[in-house]
Amino acid sequence: SGTFTLEVTDANGCISEIASTEIIVRSTLDEPILSYSGAACEGTSMTLFTQTYTGEQVQFIWTNNGDTLNSISHQLIINPVTLSDTGNYAVTVIVNECAAFSDTLVVEVYEQPAAIIATVAPQACVTGSEDLELIALPSGGVAPYTYLWSGNGFTATDSIATLTNITAANSGTYTLQITDANGCSNTPISTEVD
């Protein structure tokens, strides 16, 4: 880069006026290397990022499946992620009018599992010898599921949690959270035992 001048002398010894021009030579940019925080569960957050660049004018243009996204940083934060955020991400970095393009990064978002608890009938006139089953009915996500029941001093990790030898002391709120094979968990749900 710099200013270059030219002066021409012809065969007769005549000299031209000096002409000058400024030439700007920019170095090529390093290719942006994409990374991300890992596959995310629906409803959580995810961050994609590339290295930082320096220059007078630095611009980041993020895309997913060819659609431009709203981020002007070396980081793209998606919070909360949805299933529609699954796709092929890329970033174009422009520094002082020179552009560099990343490879495509395939990003997957996992479906959040859901669950319901089968209806629990009121327990009238118990003698302390009855058992009560709390039954989880999972859906979505990817099986197998793990289960965590809790409430009223009780915990269990089976899809059917059994309260044994129930009495009035077992009345209360029982909560269920399931986690699927991708490590995604549902929003905890609960049921009342009367």
N, CA and C atoms as an extended XYZ file, in Angstrom:
582
Properties=species:S:1:pos:R:3:atomname:S:1:resname:S:1:resid:I:1 pbc="F F F"
N         0.847       -1.179        0.000 N   SER     1
C         0.000        0.000        0.000 CA  SER     1
C         0.883        1.230        0.000 C   SER     1
N         0.373        2.312       -0.576 N   GLY     2
C         1.101        3.570       -0.550 CA  GLY     2
C         0.801        4.412       -1.765 C   GLY     2
N         1.490        5.547       -1.858 N   THR     3
C         1.335        6.454       -2.986 CA  THR     3
C         2.480        6.223       -3.957 C   THR     3
N         2.134        6.056       -5.220 N   PHE     4
C         3.128        5.812       -6.251 CA  PHE     4
C         3.088        6.981       -7.239 C   PHE     4
N         4.280        7.423       -7.669 N   THR     5
C         4.370        8.540       -8.619 CA  THR     5
C         5.004        8.063       -9.909 C   THR     5
N         4.695        8.806      -10.971 N   LEU     6
C         5.229        8.465      -12.282 CA  LEU     6
C         5.670        9.756      -12.963 C   LEU     6
N         6.880        9.729      -13.475 N   GLU     7
C         7.399       10.842      -14.259 CA  GLU     7
C         7.976       10.232      -15.531 C   GLU     7
N         7.568       10.734      -16.679 N   VAL     8
C         7.981       10.176      -17.957 CA  VAL     8
C         8.922       11.154      -18.655 C   VAL     8
N        10.015       10.588      -19.152 N   THR     9
C        10.946       11.382      -19.976 CA  THR     9
C        10.965       10.753      -21.351 C   THR     9
N        10.705       11.601      -22.389 N   ASP    10
C        10.677       11.038      -23.749 CA  ASP    10
C        12.056       11.074      -24.373 C   ASP    10
N        12.165       10.645      -25.606 N   ALA    11
C        13.444       10.546      -26.317 CA  ALA    11
C        14.101       11.903      -26.502 C   ALA    11
N        13.318       12.983      -26.491 N   ASN    12
C        13.872       14.339      -26.661 CA  ASN    12
C        14.293       14.950      -25.341 C   ASN    12
N        14.117       14.219      -24.240 N   GLY    13
C        14.495       14.754      -22.942 CA  GLY    13
C        13.415       15.579      -22.284 C   GLY    13
N        12.213       15.569      -22.880 N   CYS    14
C        11.101       16.305      -22.265 CA  CYS    14
C        10.538       15.482      -21.117 C   CYS    14
N        10.229       16.171      -20.031 N   ILE    15
C         9.763       15.499      -18.818 CA  ILE    15
C         8.295       15.861      -18.595 C   ILE    15
N         7.522       14.853      -18.299 N   SER    16
C         6.083       15.068      -18.051 CA  SER    16
C         5.865       15.603      -16.642 C   SER    16
N         4.629       16.043      -16.423 N   GLU    17
C         4.263       16.391      -15.062 CA  GLU    17
C         4.223       15.097      -14.249 C   GLU    17
N         4.458       15.246      -12.978 N   ILE    18
C         4.433       14.067      -12.107 CA  ILE    18
C         2.981       13.711      -11.827 C   ILE    18
N         2.662       12.456      -12.048 N   ALA    19
C         1.334       11.942      -11.730 CA  ALA    19
C         1.477       10.990      -10.559 C   ALA    19
N         0.460       10.967       -9.709 N   SER    20
C         0.530       10.059       -8.561 CA  SER    20
C        -0.811        9.362       -8.381 C   SER    20
N        -0.736        8.221       -7.759 N   THR    21
C        -1.937        7.471       -7.423 CA  THR    21
C        -1.694        6.741       -6.104 C   THR    21
N        -2.767        6.540       -5.376 N   GLU    22
C        -2.654        5.799       -4.125 CA  GLU    22
C        -3.204        4.400       -4.348 C   GLU    22
N        -2.426        3.432       -3.968 N   ILE    23
C        -2.832        2.038       -4.105 CA  ILE    23
C        -2.952        1.450       -2.713 C   ILE    23
N        -4.121        0.837       -2.456 N   ILE    24
C        -4.335        0.181       -1.173 CA  ILE    24
C        -4.359       -1.320       -1.415 C   ILE    24
N        -3.462       -2.009       -0.763 N   VAL    25
C        -3.390       -3.463       -0.860 CA  VAL    25
C        -3.769       -4.018        0.508 C   VAL    25
N        -4.779       -4.846        0.512 N   ARG    26
C        -5.240       -5.421        1.781 CA  ARG    26
C        -4.856       -6.891        1.821 C   ARG    26
N        -4.460       -7.312        2.985 N   SER    27
C        -4.133       -8.723        3.177 CA  SER    27
C        -5.422       -9.541        3.160 C   SER    27
N        -5.311      -10.779        2.742 N   THR    28
C        -6.483      -11.642        2.792 CA  THR    28
C        -6.801      -11.943        4.257 C   THR    28
N        -8.047      -12.265        4.499 N   LEU    29
C        -8.485      -12.576        5.855 CA  LEU    29
C        -8.367      -14.066        6.114 C   LEU    29
N        -8.127      -14.401        7.363 N   ASP    30
C        -8.195      -15.808        7.754 CA  ASP    30
C        -9.643      -16.258        7.636 C   ASP    30
N        -9.852      -17.487        7.215 N   GLU    31
C       -11.207      -18.032        7.108 CA  GLU    31
C       -11.835      -18.089        8.495 C   GLU    31
N       -13.082      -17.643        8.621 N   PRO    32
C       -13.762      -17.772        9.917 CA  PRO    32
C       -13.981      -19.251       10.244 C   PRO    32
N       -13.627      -19.645       11.441 N   ILE    33
C       -13.820      -21.012       11.905 CA  ILE    33
C       -15.009      -20.996       12.869 C   ILE    33
N       -16.078      -21.690       12.496 N   LEU    34
C       -17.290      -21.704       13.310 CA  LEU    34
C       -17.222      -22.780       14.385 C   LEU    34
N       -17.695      -22.431       15.560 N   SER    35
C       -17.868      -23.359       16.670 CA  SER    35
C       -19.206      -23.026       17.314 C   SER    35
N       -19.679      -23.950       18.154 N   TYR    36
C       -20.897      -23.616       18.889 CA  TYR    36
C       -20.947      -24.386       20.185 C   TYR    36
N       -21.877      -23.982       21.017 N   SER    37
C       -21.960      -24.528       22.370 CA  SER    37
C       -22.480      -25.956       22.403 C   SER    37
N       -22.804      -26.526       21.262 N   GLY    38
C       -23.260      -27.909       21.187 CA  GLY    38
C       -24.746      -27.978       20.907 C   GLY    38
N       -25.181      -29.171       20.523 N   ALA    39
C       -26.602      -29.357       20.235 CA  ALA    39
C       -27.403      -28.902       21.438 C   ALA    39
N       -28.501      -28.229       21.174 N   ALA    40
C       -29.294      -27.645       22.249 CA  ALA    40
C       -30.676      -28.274       22.304 C   ALA    40
N       -31.231      -28.233       23.482 N   CYS    41
C       -32.606      -28.682       23.669 CA  CYS    41
C       -33.532      -27.500       23.434 C   CYS    41
N       -34.631      -27.778       22.804 N   GLU    42
C       -35.651      -26.767       22.556 CA  GLU    42
C       -35.956      -26.013       23.862 C   GLU    42
N       -35.975      -24.683       23.769 N   GLY    43
C       -36.283      -23.869       24.935 CA  GLY    43
C       -35.070      -23.409       25.719 C   GLY    43
N       -33.875      -23.935       25.402 N   THR    44
C       -32.658      -23.487       26.082 CA  THR    44
C       -31.982      -22.439       25.207 C   THR    44
N       -30.707      -22.195       25.429 N   SER    45
C       -29.988      -21.231       24.592 CA  SER    45
C       -28.806      -21.906       23.917 C   SER    45
N       -28.335      -21.257       22.872 N   MET    46
C       -27.208      -21.787       22.097 CA  MET    46
C       -26.398      -20.598       21.586 C   MET    46
N       -25.075      -20.744       21.562 N   THR    47
C       -24.193      -19.698       21.061 CA  THR    47
C       -23.309      -20.264       19.965 C   THR    47
N       -23.308      -19.589       18.810 N   LEU    48
C       -22.363      -19.888       17.740 CA  LEU    48
C       -21.332      -18.774       17.752 C   LEU    48
N       -20.095      -19.097       17.411 N   PHE    49
C       -19.077      -18.061       17.447 CA  PHE    49
C       -17.945      -18.363       16.478 C   PHE    49
N       -17.239      -17.301       16.131 N   THR    50
C       -16.036      -17.393       15.329 CA  THR    50
C       -14.995      -16.493       15.973 C   THR    50
N       -13.779      -16.532       15.464 N   GLN    51
C       -12.730      -15.705       16.042 CA  GLN    51
C       -13.045      -14.222       15.818 C   GLN    51
N       -12.422      -13.368       16.614 N   THR    52
C       -12.598      -11.928       16.441 CA  THR    52
C       -11.636      -11.449       15.357 C   THR    52
N       -11.975      -10.319       14.752 N   TYR    53
C       -11.150       -9.693       13.716 CA  TYR    53
C       -10.943       -8.231       14.094 C   TYR    53
N        -9.827       -7.669       13.642 N   THR    54
C        -9.577       -6.253       13.892 CA  THR    54
C        -9.465       -5.527       12.563 C   THR    54
N        -9.829       -4.274       12.571 N   GLY    55
C        -9.771       -3.443       11.382 CA  GLY    55
C       -10.623       -2.210       11.592 C   GLY    55
N       -10.552       -1.293       10.633 N   GLU    56
C       -11.344       -0.068       10.746 CA  GLU    56
C       -12.824       -0.360       10.633 C   GLU    56
N       -13.204       -1.258        9.755 N   GLN    57
C       -14.603       -1.627        9.570 CA  GLN    57
C       -14.693       -3.150        9.559 C   GLN    57
N       -15.301       -3.696       10.602 N   VAL    58
C       -15.457       -5.146       10.719 CA  VAL    58
C       -16.957       -5.448       10.733 C   VAL    58
N       -17.364       -6.375        9.885 N   GLN    59
C       -18.774       -6.722        9.774 CA  GLN    59
C       -18.917       -8.242        9.758 C   GLN    59
N       -19.907       -8.738       10.492 N   PHE    60
C       -20.216      -10.172       10.521 CA  PHE    60
C       -21.617      -10.354        9.963 C   PHE    60
N       -21.764      -11.244        8.982 N   ILE    61
C       -23.072      -11.532        8.399 CA  ILE    61
C       -23.347      -13.019        8.603 C   ILE    61
N       -24.270      -13.320        9.516 N   TRP    62
C       -24.623      -14.700        9.845 CA  TRP    62
C       -25.807      -15.147        9.004 C   TRP    62
N       -25.792      -16.423        8.604 N   THR    63
C       -26.929      -16.986        7.877 CA  THR    63
C       -27.263      -18.366        8.429 C   THR    63
N       -28.535      -18.722        8.289 N   ASN    64
C       -29.006      -20.076        8.583 CA  ASN    64
C       -29.834      -20.504        7.387 C   ASN    64
N       -29.405      -21.580        6.745 N   ASN    65
C       -30.066      -22.073        5.532 CA  ASN    65
C       -30.205      -20.966        4.488 C   ASN    65
N       -29.209      -20.070        4.429 N   GLY    66
C       -29.192      -19.001        3.433 CA  GLY    66
C       -29.912      -17.740        3.847 C   GLY    66
N       -30.667      -17.774        4.944 N   ASP    67
C       -31.389      -16.590        5.418 CA  ASP    67
C       -30.494      -15.790        6.357 C   ASP    67
N       -30.412      -14.474        6.131 N   THR    68
C       -29.585      -13.610        6.965 CA  THR    68
C       -30.215      -13.453        8.343 C   THR    68
N       -29.366      -13.524        9.370 N   LEU    69
C       -29.817      -13.418       10.757 CA  LEU    69
C       -29.410      -12.072       11.339 C   LEU    69
N       -30.029      -11.727       12.439 N   ASN    70
C       -29.798      -10.432       13.061 CA  ASN    70
C       -28.683      -10.529       14.097 C   ASN    70
N       -27.442      -10.425       13.655 N   SER    71
C       -26.299      -10.388       14.561 CA  SER    71
C       -25.147       -9.697       13.853 C   SER    71
N       -24.481       -8.803       14.551 N   ILE    72
C       -23.357       -8.074       13.957 CA  ILE    72
C       -22.065       -8.333       14.728 C   ILE    72
N       -22.070       -9.375       15.520 N   SER    73
C       -20.947       -9.701       16.382 CA  SER    73
C       -20.292      -10.996       15.921 C   SER    73
N       -19.141      -11.313       16.519 N   HIS    74
C       -18.498      -12.599       16.231 CA  HIS    74
C       -19.235      -13.737       16.941 C   HIS    74
N       -20.273      -13.394       17.731 N   GLN    75
C       -21.106      -14.392       18.393 CA  GLN    75
C       -22.548      -14.247       17.927 C   GLN    75
N       -23.202      -15.370       17.771 N   LEU    76
C       -24.629      -15.411       17.468 CA  LEU    76
C       -25.289      -16.166       18.618 C   LEU    76
N       -26.085      -15.448       19.415 N   ILE    77
C       -26.740      -16.052       20.572 CA  ILE    77
C       -28.213      -16.234       20.235 C   ILE    77
N       -28.692      -17.462       20.382 N   ILE    78
C       -30.097      -17.776       20.125 CA  ILE    78
C       -30.703      -18.217       21.449 C   ILE    78
N       -31.669      -17.441       21.928 N   ASN    79
C       -32.270      -17.732       23.223 CA  ASN    79
C       -33.694      -17.223       23.250 C   ASN    79
N       -34.672      -18.103       23.346 N   PRO    80
C       -34.559      -19.556       23.414 CA  PRO    80
C       -34.513      -20.160       22.015 C   PRO    80
N       -33.897      -21.324       21.903 N   VAL    81
C       -33.860      -22.007       20.612 CA  VAL    81
C       -35.176      -22.741       20.380 C   VAL    81
N       -35.536      -22.852       19.115 N   THR    82
C       -36.723      -23.605       18.717 CA  THR    82
C       -36.283      -24.637       17.689 C   THR    82
N       -37.163      -25.551       17.374 N   LEU    83
C       -36.834      -26.574       16.379 CA  LEU    83
C       -36.495      -25.936       15.036 C   LEU    83
N       -37.075      -24.781       14.732 N   SER    84
C       -36.788      -24.116       13.452 CA  SER    84
C       -35.369      -23.547       13.399 C   SER    84
N       -34.662      -23.512       14.527 N   ASP    85
C       -33.272      -23.046       14.532 CA  ASP    85
C       -32.299      -24.131       14.077 C   ASP    85
N       -32.780      -25.359       13.867 N   THR    86
C       -31.951      -26.411       13.286 CA  THR    86
C       -31.562      -25.962       11.882 C   THR    86
N       -30.317      -26.207       11.472 N   GLY    87
C       -29.970      -25.829       10.106 CA  GLY    87
C       -28.489      -25.734        9.851 C   GLY    87
N       -28.179      -25.142        8.698 N   ASN    88
C       -26.807      -24.981        8.221 CA  ASN    88
C       -26.407      -23.526        8.398 C   ASN    88
N       -25.507      -23.281        9.336 N   TYR    89
C       -25.079      -21.923        9.667 CA  TYR    89
C       -23.754      -21.593        8.988 C   TYR    89
N       -23.613      -20.331        8.629 N   ALA    90
C       -22.354      -19.836        8.054 CA  ALA    90
C       -22.219      -18.376        8.439 C   ALA    90
N       -21.000      -17.865        8.357 N   VAL    91
C       -20.772      -16.451        8.616 CA  VAL    91
C       -19.820      -15.912        7.556 C   VAL    91
N       -20.114      -14.705        7.110 N   THR    92
C       -19.216      -13.961        6.229 CA  THR    92
C       -18.634      -12.830        7.059 C   THR    92
N       -17.325      -12.694        7.032 N   VAL    93
C       -16.662      -11.620        7.760 CA  VAL    93
C       -16.090      -10.650        6.739 C   VAL    93
N       -16.391       -9.368        6.923 N   ILE    94
C       -15.864       -8.334        6.035 CA  ILE    94
C       -15.040       -7.385        6.880 C   ILE    94
N       -13.762       -7.243        6.526 N   VAL    95
C       -12.864       -6.329        7.226 CA  VAL    95
C       -12.247       -5.415        6.185 C   VAL    95
N       -12.500       -4.105        6.340 N   ASN    96
C       -11.948       -3.111        5.416 CA  ASN    96
C       -12.172       -3.514        3.962 C   ASN    96
N       -13.379       -3.947        3.660 N   GLU    97
C       -13.834       -4.294        2.318 CA  GLU    97
C       -13.350       -5.643        1.795 C   GLU    97
N       -12.580       -6.382        2.581 N   CYS    98
C       -12.171       -7.733        2.193 CA  CYS    98
C       -13.083       -8.731        2.904 C   CYS    98
N       -13.491       -9.771        2.188 N   ALA    99
C       -14.439      -10.733        2.752 CA  ALA    99
C       -13.803      -12.107        2.881 C   ALA    99
N       -14.216      -12.820        3.909 N   ALA   100
C       -13.828      -14.216        4.111 CA  ALA   100
C       -15.086      -14.981        4.494 C   ALA   100
N       -15.166      -16.231        4.057 N   PHE   101
C       -16.382      -17.024        4.219 CA  PHE   101
C       -16.077      -18.292        5.003 C   PHE   101
N       -16.945      -18.601        5.948 N   SER   102
C       -16.768      -19.819        6.742 CA  SER   102
C       -17.306      -21.017        5.982 C   SER   102
N       -16.900      -22.194        6.431 N   ASP   103
C       -17.565      -23.414        6.004 CA  ASP   103
C       -18.928      -23.453        6.692 C   ASP   103
N       -19.768      -24.365        6.266 N   THR   104
C       -21.091      -24.513        6.880 CA  THR   104
C       -20.978      -25.376        8.134 C   THR   104
N       -21.695      -24.976        9.165 N   LEU   105
C       -21.764      -25.736       10.411 CA  LEU   105
C       -23.199      -26.216       10.567 C   LEU   105
N       -23.376      -27.541       10.648 N   VAL   106
C       -24.714      -28.114       10.801 CA  VAL   106
C       -25.053      -28.122       12.291 C   VAL   106
N       -26.180      -27.487       12.622 N   VAL   107
C       -26.602      -27.348       14.008 CA  VAL   107
C       -27.940      -28.062       14.192 C   VAL   107
N       -28.030      -28.837       15.263 N   GLU   108
C       -29.263      -29.563       15.543 CA  GLU   108
C       -29.868      -29.066       16.855 C   GLU   108
N       -31.180      -28.913       16.852 N   VAL   109
C       -31.930      -28.582       18.059 CA  VAL   109
C       -32.840      -29.769       18.353 C   VAL   109
N       -32.774      -30.264       19.590 N   TYR   110
C       -33.564      -31.434       19.982 CA  TYR   110
C       -34.918      -31.013       20.544 C   TYR   110
N       -35.913      -31.802       20.200 N   GLU   111
C       -37.262      -31.565       20.712 CA  GLU   111
C       -37.299      -31.777       22.222 C   GLU   111
N       -37.986      -30.880       22.911 N   GLN   112
C       -38.160      -31.023       24.353 CA  GLN   112
C       -39.227      -32.089       24.611 C   GLN   112
N       -38.943      -33.047       25.491 N   PRO   113
C       -39.971      -34.046       25.788 CA  PRO   113
C       -41.097      -33.426       26.608 C   PRO   113
N       -42.209      -34.088       26.609 N   ALA   114
C       -43.353      -33.662       27.408 CA  ALA   114
C       -43.840      -34.869       28.200 C   ALA   114
N       -44.623      -34.611       29.195 N   ALA   115
C       -45.186      -35.717       29.973 CA  ALA   115
C       -46.492      -35.256       30.594 C   ALA   115
N       -47.332      -36.219       30.830 N   ILE   116
C       -48.502      -35.991       31.661 CA  ILE   116
C       -48.491      -37.071       32.732 C   ILE   116
N       -49.193      -36.800       33.812 N   ILE   117
C       -49.317      -37.783       34.882 CA  ILE   117
C       -50.737      -38.318       34.804 C   ILE   117
N       -50.854      -39.629       34.751 N   ALA   118
C       -52.183      -40.238       34.707 CA  ALA   118
C       -52.988      -39.771       35.915 C   ALA   118
N       -54.280      -39.628       35.706 N   THR   119
C       -55.165      -39.141       36.769 CA  THR   119
C       -55.038      -40.007       38.014 C   THR   119
N       -54.924      -39.336       39.150 N   VAL   120
C       -54.837      -40.034       40.435 CA  VAL   120
C       -56.180      -39.854       41.129 C   VAL   120
N       -56.858      -40.959       41.377 N   ALA   121
C       -58.165      -40.905       42.038 CA  ALA   121
C       -57.983      -40.559       43.513 C   ALA   121
N       -58.907      -39.823       44.090 N   PRO   122
C       -58.831      -39.544       45.533 CA  PRO   122
C       -58.795      -40.853       46.319 C   PRO   122
N       -58.045      -40.864       47.388 N   GLN   123
C       -57.880      -42.061       48.199 CA  GLN   123
C       -58.681      -41.889       49.490 C   GLN   123
N       -59.848      -42.462       49.525 N   ALA   124
C       -60.704      -42.326       50.701 CA  ALA   124
C       -60.566      -43.548       51.595 C   ALA   124
N       -60.617      -43.324       52.859 N   CYS   125
C       -60.669      -44.411       53.857 CA  CYS   125
C       -59.521      -45.405       53.722 C   CYS   125
N       -58.286      -44.919       53.660 N   VAL   126
C       -57.149      -45.840       53.556 CA  VAL   126
C       -56.821      -46.407       54.930 C   VAL   126
N       -56.310      -47.614       54.945 N   THR   127
C       -55.990      -48.290       56.204 CA  THR   127
C       -54.491      -48.355       56.474 C   THR   127
N       -53.681      -47.868       55.507 N   GLY   128
C       -52.232      -47.949       55.672 CA  GLY   128
C       -51.637      -49.176       55.041 C   GLY   128
N       -52.457      -49.973       54.376 N   SER   129
C       -51.933      -51.166       53.702 CA  SER   129
C       -52.049      -51.035       52.181 C   SER   129
N       -52.617      -49.941       51.694 N   GLU   130
C       -52.815      -49.749       50.257 CA  GLU   130
C       -51.567      -49.123       49.612 C   GLU   130
N       -51.423      -49.383       48.316 N   ASP   131
C       -50.375      -48.746       47.504 CA  ASP   131
C       -51.047      -47.818       46.508 C   ASP   131
N       -50.319      -46.780       46.112 N   LEU   132
C       -50.832      -45.834       45.123 CA  LEU   132
C       -49.771      -45.646       44.050 C   LEU   132
N       -50.182      -45.800       42.807 N   GLU   133
C       -49.239      -45.644       41.695 CA  GLU   133
C       -49.394      -44.268       41.060 C   GLU   133
N       -48.263      -43.601       40.844 N   LEU   134
C       -48.192      -42.370       40.066 CA  LEU   134
C       -47.587      -42.765       38.729 C   LEU   134
N       -48.318      -42.546       37.647 N   ILE   135
C       -47.904      -43.072       36.337 CA  ILE   135
C       -47.536      -41.927       35.401 C   ILE   135
N       -46.313      -41.962       34.903 N   ALA   136
C       -45.833      -40.968       33.938 CA  ALA   136
C       -46.162      -41.422       32.524 C   ALA   136
N       -46.652      -40.502       31.705 N   LEU   137
C       -46.943      -40.793       30.299 CA  LEU   137
C       -46.128      -39.812       29.438 C   LEU   137
N       -44.898      -40.211       29.071 N   PRO   138
C       -44.020      -39.309       28.315 CA  PRO   138
C       -44.371      -39.277       26.826 C   PRO   138
N       -44.021      -38.180       26.188 N   SER   139
C       -44.151      -38.062       24.730 CA  SER   139
C       -43.093      -37.086       24.231 C   SER   139
N       -42.845      -37.132       22.931 N   GLY   140
C       -41.848      -36.239       22.337 CA  GLY   140
C       -40.446      -36.610       22.774 C   GLY   140
N       -39.492      -35.831       22.308 N   GLY   141
C       -38.113      -36.151       22.632 CA  GLY   141
C       -37.729      -37.505       22.065 C   GLY   141
N       -36.720      -38.132       22.664 N   VAL   142
C       -36.221      -39.423       22.192 CA  VAL   142
C       -36.111      -40.376       23.382 C   VAL   142
N       -36.804      -41.511       23.284 N   ALA   143
C       -36.705      -42.537       24.330 CA  ALA   143
C       -35.316      -43.170       24.274 C   ALA   143
N       -34.815      -43.764       25.323 N   PRO   144
C       -35.466      -43.969       26.607 CA  PRO   144
C       -35.429      -42.702       27.469 C   PRO   144
N       -36.351      -42.664       28.420 N   TYR   145
C       -36.466      -41.529       29.331 CA  TYR   145
C       -35.977      -41.924       30.717 C   TYR   145
N       -35.509      -40.936       31.454 N   THR   146
C       -35.287      -41.131       32.888 CA  THR   146
C       -36.332      -40.292       33.604 C   THR   146
N       -36.684      -40.715       34.800 N   TYR   147
C       -37.783      -40.102       35.536 CA  TYR   147
C       -37.291      -39.647       36.894 C   TYR   147
N       -37.817      -38.522       37.346 N   LEU   148
C       -37.539      -38.063       38.698 CA  LEU   148
C       -38.843      -37.574       39.318 C   LEU   148
N       -39.339      -38.357       40.245 N   TRP   149
C       -40.531      -38.015       41.016 CA  TRP   149
C       -40.067      -37.446       42.352 C   TRP   149
N       -40.777      -36.459       42.846 N   SER   150
C       -40.468      -35.943       44.180 CA  SER   150
C       -41.717      -35.318       44.778 C   SER   150
N       -41.719      -35.256       46.084 N   GLY   151
C       -42.809      -34.605       46.785 CA  GLY   151
C       -43.097      -35.244       48.116 C   GLY   151
N       -43.369      -34.410       49.089 N   ASN   152
C       -43.810      -34.885       50.397 CA  ASN   152
C       -42.818      -35.895       51.001 C   ASN   152
N       -41.518      -35.642       50.793 N   GLY   153
C       -40.482      -36.528       51.331 CA  GLY   153
C       -40.262      -37.791       50.524 C   GLY   153
N       -40.900      -37.906       49.392 N   PHE   154
C       -40.832      -39.109       48.550 CA  PHE   154
C       -40.025      -38.800       47.300 C   PHE   154
N       -39.191      -39.747       46.854 N   THR   155
C       -38.516      -39.657       45.558 CA  THR   155
C       -38.555      -41.027       44.904 C   THR   155
N       -38.593      -41.014       43.571 N   ALA   156
C       -38.560      -42.266       42.804 CA  ALA   156
C       -38.010      -41.955       41.414 C   ALA   156
N       -37.504      -42.988       40.743 N   THR   157
C       -36.906      -42.803       39.423 CA  THR   157
C       -37.476      -43.772       38.388 C   THR   157
N       -38.646      -44.307       38.638 N   ASP   158
C       -39.302      -45.213       37.688 CA  ASP   158
C       -40.448      -44.475       37.000 C   ASP   158
N       -40.865      -44.996       35.849 N   SER   159
C       -41.994      -44.369       35.154 CA  SER   159
C       -43.274      -44.518       35.971 C   SER   159
N       -43.364      -45.583       36.735 N   ILE   160
C       -44.486      -45.768       37.659 CA  ILE   160
C       -43.901      -45.722       39.069 C   ILE   160
N       -44.224      -44.638       39.766 N   ALA   161
C       -43.737      -44.475       41.138 CA  ALA   161
C       -44.812      -45.005       42.076 C   ALA   161
N       -44.420      -45.872       42.988 N   THR   162
C       -45.391      -46.492       43.886 CA  THR   162
C       -45.201      -45.977       45.310 C   THR   162
N       -46.282      -45.404       45.819 N   LEU   163
C       -46.326      -45.017       47.227 CA  LEU   163
C       -46.911      -46.220       47.969 C   LEU   163
N       -46.167      -46.771       48.898 N   THR   164
C       -46.625      -47.986       49.589 CA  THR   164
C       -47.190      -47.647       50.960 C   THR   164
N       -48.135      -48.482       51.366 N   ASN   165
C       -48.729      -48.353       52.698 CA  ASN   165
C       -49.163      -46.919       52.980 C   ASN   165
N       -49.969      -46.367       52.084 N   ILE   166
C       -50.314      -44.943       52.164 CA  ILE   166
C       -51.259      -44.656       53.328 C   ILE   166
N       -51.065      -43.431       53.852 N   THR   167
C       -51.948      -42.885       54.888 CA  THR   167
C       -52.247      -41.446       54.504 C   THR   167
N       -52.977      -40.764       55.324 N   ALA   168
C       -53.287      -39.354       55.068 CA  ALA   168
C       -52.013      -38.514       54.983 C   ALA   168
N       -50.945      -38.974       55.603 N   ALA   169
C       -49.667      -38.248       55.564 CA  ALA   169
C       -49.077      -38.211       54.156 C   ALA   169
N       -49.536      -39.088       53.276 N   ASN   170
C       -49.038      -39.092       51.892 CA  ASN   170
C       -49.756      -38.078       51.009 C   ASN   170
N       -50.780      -37.411       51.526 N   SER   171
C       -51.463      -36.371       50.744 CA  SER   171
C       -50.496      -35.242       50.447 C   SER   171
N       -50.632      -34.646       49.251 N   GLY   172
C       -49.780      -33.510       48.902 CA  GLY   172
C       -49.498      -33.454       47.419 C   GLY   172
N       -48.536      -32.634       47.070 N   THR   173
C       -48.167      -32.401       45.675 CA  THR   173
C       -46.971      -33.263       45.317 C   THR   173
N       -47.064      -33.955       44.173 N   TYR   174
C       -45.972      -34.791       43.674 CA  TYR   174
C       -45.589      -34.263       42.295 C   TYR   174
N       -44.303      -34.098       42.081 N   THR   175
C       -43.777      -33.478       40.865 CA  THR   175
C       -43.000      -34.500       40.055 C   THR   175
N       -43.106      -34.371       38.732 N   LEU   176
C       -42.403      -35.267       37.802 CA  LEU   176
C       -41.591      -34.446       36.818 C   LEU   176
N       -40.352      -34.852       36.642 N   GLN   177
C       -39.544      -34.313       35.547 CA  GLN   177
C       -38.929      -35.493       34.819 C   GLN   177
N       -39.033      -35.469       33.478 N   ILE   178
C       -38.418      -36.531       32.680 CA  ILE   178
C       -37.275      -35.931       31.860 C   ILE   178
N       -36.318      -36.786       31.552 N   THR   179
C       -35.185      -36.406       30.698 CA  THR   179
C       -35.074      -37.472       29.621 C   THR   179
N       -34.900      -37.029       28.367 N   ASP   180
C       -34.839      -38.009       27.276 CA  ASP   180
C       -33.399      -38.392       26.960 C   ASP   180
N       -33.230      -39.238       25.941 N   ALA   181
C       -31.907      -39.753       25.572 CA  ALA   181
C       -30.954      -38.657       25.107 C   ALA   181
N       -31.485      -37.511       24.661 N   ASN   182
C       -30.628      -36.386       24.244 CA  ASN   182
C       -30.251      -35.487       25.410 C   ASN   182
N       -30.738      -35.792       26.609 N   GLY   183
C       -30.451      -34.954       27.770 CA  GLY   183
C       -31.401      -33.783       27.912 C   GLY   183
N       -32.496      -33.769       27.154 N   CYS   184
C       -33.477      -32.686       27.226 CA  CYS   184
C       -34.540      -33.042       28.260 C   CYS   184
N       -34.955      -32.043       29.045 N   SER   185
C       -35.932      -32.267       30.106 CA  SER   185
C       -37.203      -31.464       29.867 C   SER   185
N       -38.300      -32.008       30.349 N   ASN   186
C       -39.568      -31.290       30.273 CA  ASN   186
C       -39.651      -30.231       31.359 C   ASN   186
N       -40.609      -29.350       31.231 N   THR   187
C       -40.930      -28.448       32.318 CA  THR   187
C       -41.603      -29.303       33.381 C   THR   187
N       -41.143      -29.253       34.635 N   PRO   188
C       -41.730      -30.127       35.662 CA  PRO   188
C       -43.239      -29.945       35.758 C   PRO   188
N       -43.939      -31.056       35.979 N   ILE   189
C       -45.386      -31.053       36.151 CA  ILE   189
C       -45.709      -31.694       37.491 C   ILE   189
N       -46.915      -31.456       37.967 N   SER   190
C       -47.253      -32.019       39.271 CA  SER   190
C       -48.691      -32.481       39.318 C   SER   190
N       -48.972      -33.282       40.331 N   THR   191
C       -50.335      -33.771       40.576 CA  THR   191
C       -50.574      -33.736       42.080 C   THR   191
N       -51.832      -33.651       42.428 N   GLU   192
C       -52.205      -33.650       43.852 CA  GLU   192
C       -52.704      -35.027       44.243 C   GLU   192
N       -52.254      -35.490       45.384 N   VAL   193
C       -52.752      -36.737       45.956 CA  VAL   193
C       -53.549      -36.358       47.188 C   VAL   193
N       -54.845      -36.762       47.196 N   ASP   194
C       -55.739      -36.461       48.330 CA  ASP   194
C       -56.005      -37.710       49.124 C   ASP   194
